[in-house]
């Protein structure tokens, strides 16, 4: 980002543009102009000259390069003005002197804009426009300076609109925040993975239908007594636990009650209504079951249940 003040930046680039205008006019027609640095000021672009030409640019920032002069000055620079020219004759030459001014402006902008691109990256500038009369520009940051010769004076201006840059900064801040949150989420995911890896008990999540959702503790399969290569995601919990049919129906009714009454009845009370505190499966294992509610914070509804499964077979044999 810029290491100098906005005012200094404006004035510096205004002077660069003014010197390039002098150089371009000299290269094209051999007329010498000098920059009147004591006229340099920061202000909204306004001119007493009635012929105004400008080129707009855009990219990370937007802005304009501007020059204003009298039509007679343009004709004198081109070497086609005579003292006896009427206003109608001068107007009749507008296509010629406007083309000349746009060519000078285009050349000068092409040489000046490279300085801005050092700070803001590639910028696109558009064809020049010439306006006769008064022209009111938006209240952007602007600066201007006069260049002069024996043929008259030209007001050179430079304006800068940092709105796009601020939007870009906001976007960059948002992306950084997202990156931070993503990093935190990935760290949390790693922590959860570590917990699931080390938990000595079975842990699965189920939805409203009792279907096992992706993600479970590593010990789950050994606690139940099934092979490690068995895929359990998508299984119906009573089938996975190998409950007896009657017990499975009792549990199903309880699960429906939990999801329908959650929020009306405290979950602790709903949990206590489950008759299946322990079950004995077909593999001869006695399994203790506990339930934890996972809610959607925004909607305040029950999203899923965590089922903690503990093998208490040995304890029950004592």
CSV table of C-alpha atoms in Angstrom, one decimal, residues 26 37 67 81 217 289:
chain,number,residue,atom,x,y,z
A,26,UNK,CA,7.3,18.9,-28.0
A,37,UNK,CA,4.9,24.2,-10.3
A,67,UNK,CA,-6.4,18.7,-19.6
A,81,UNK,CA,-4.5,29.7,-36.1
A,217,UNK,CA,-15.2,-43.3,17.2
A,289,UNK,CA,-26.5,-46.4,26.0
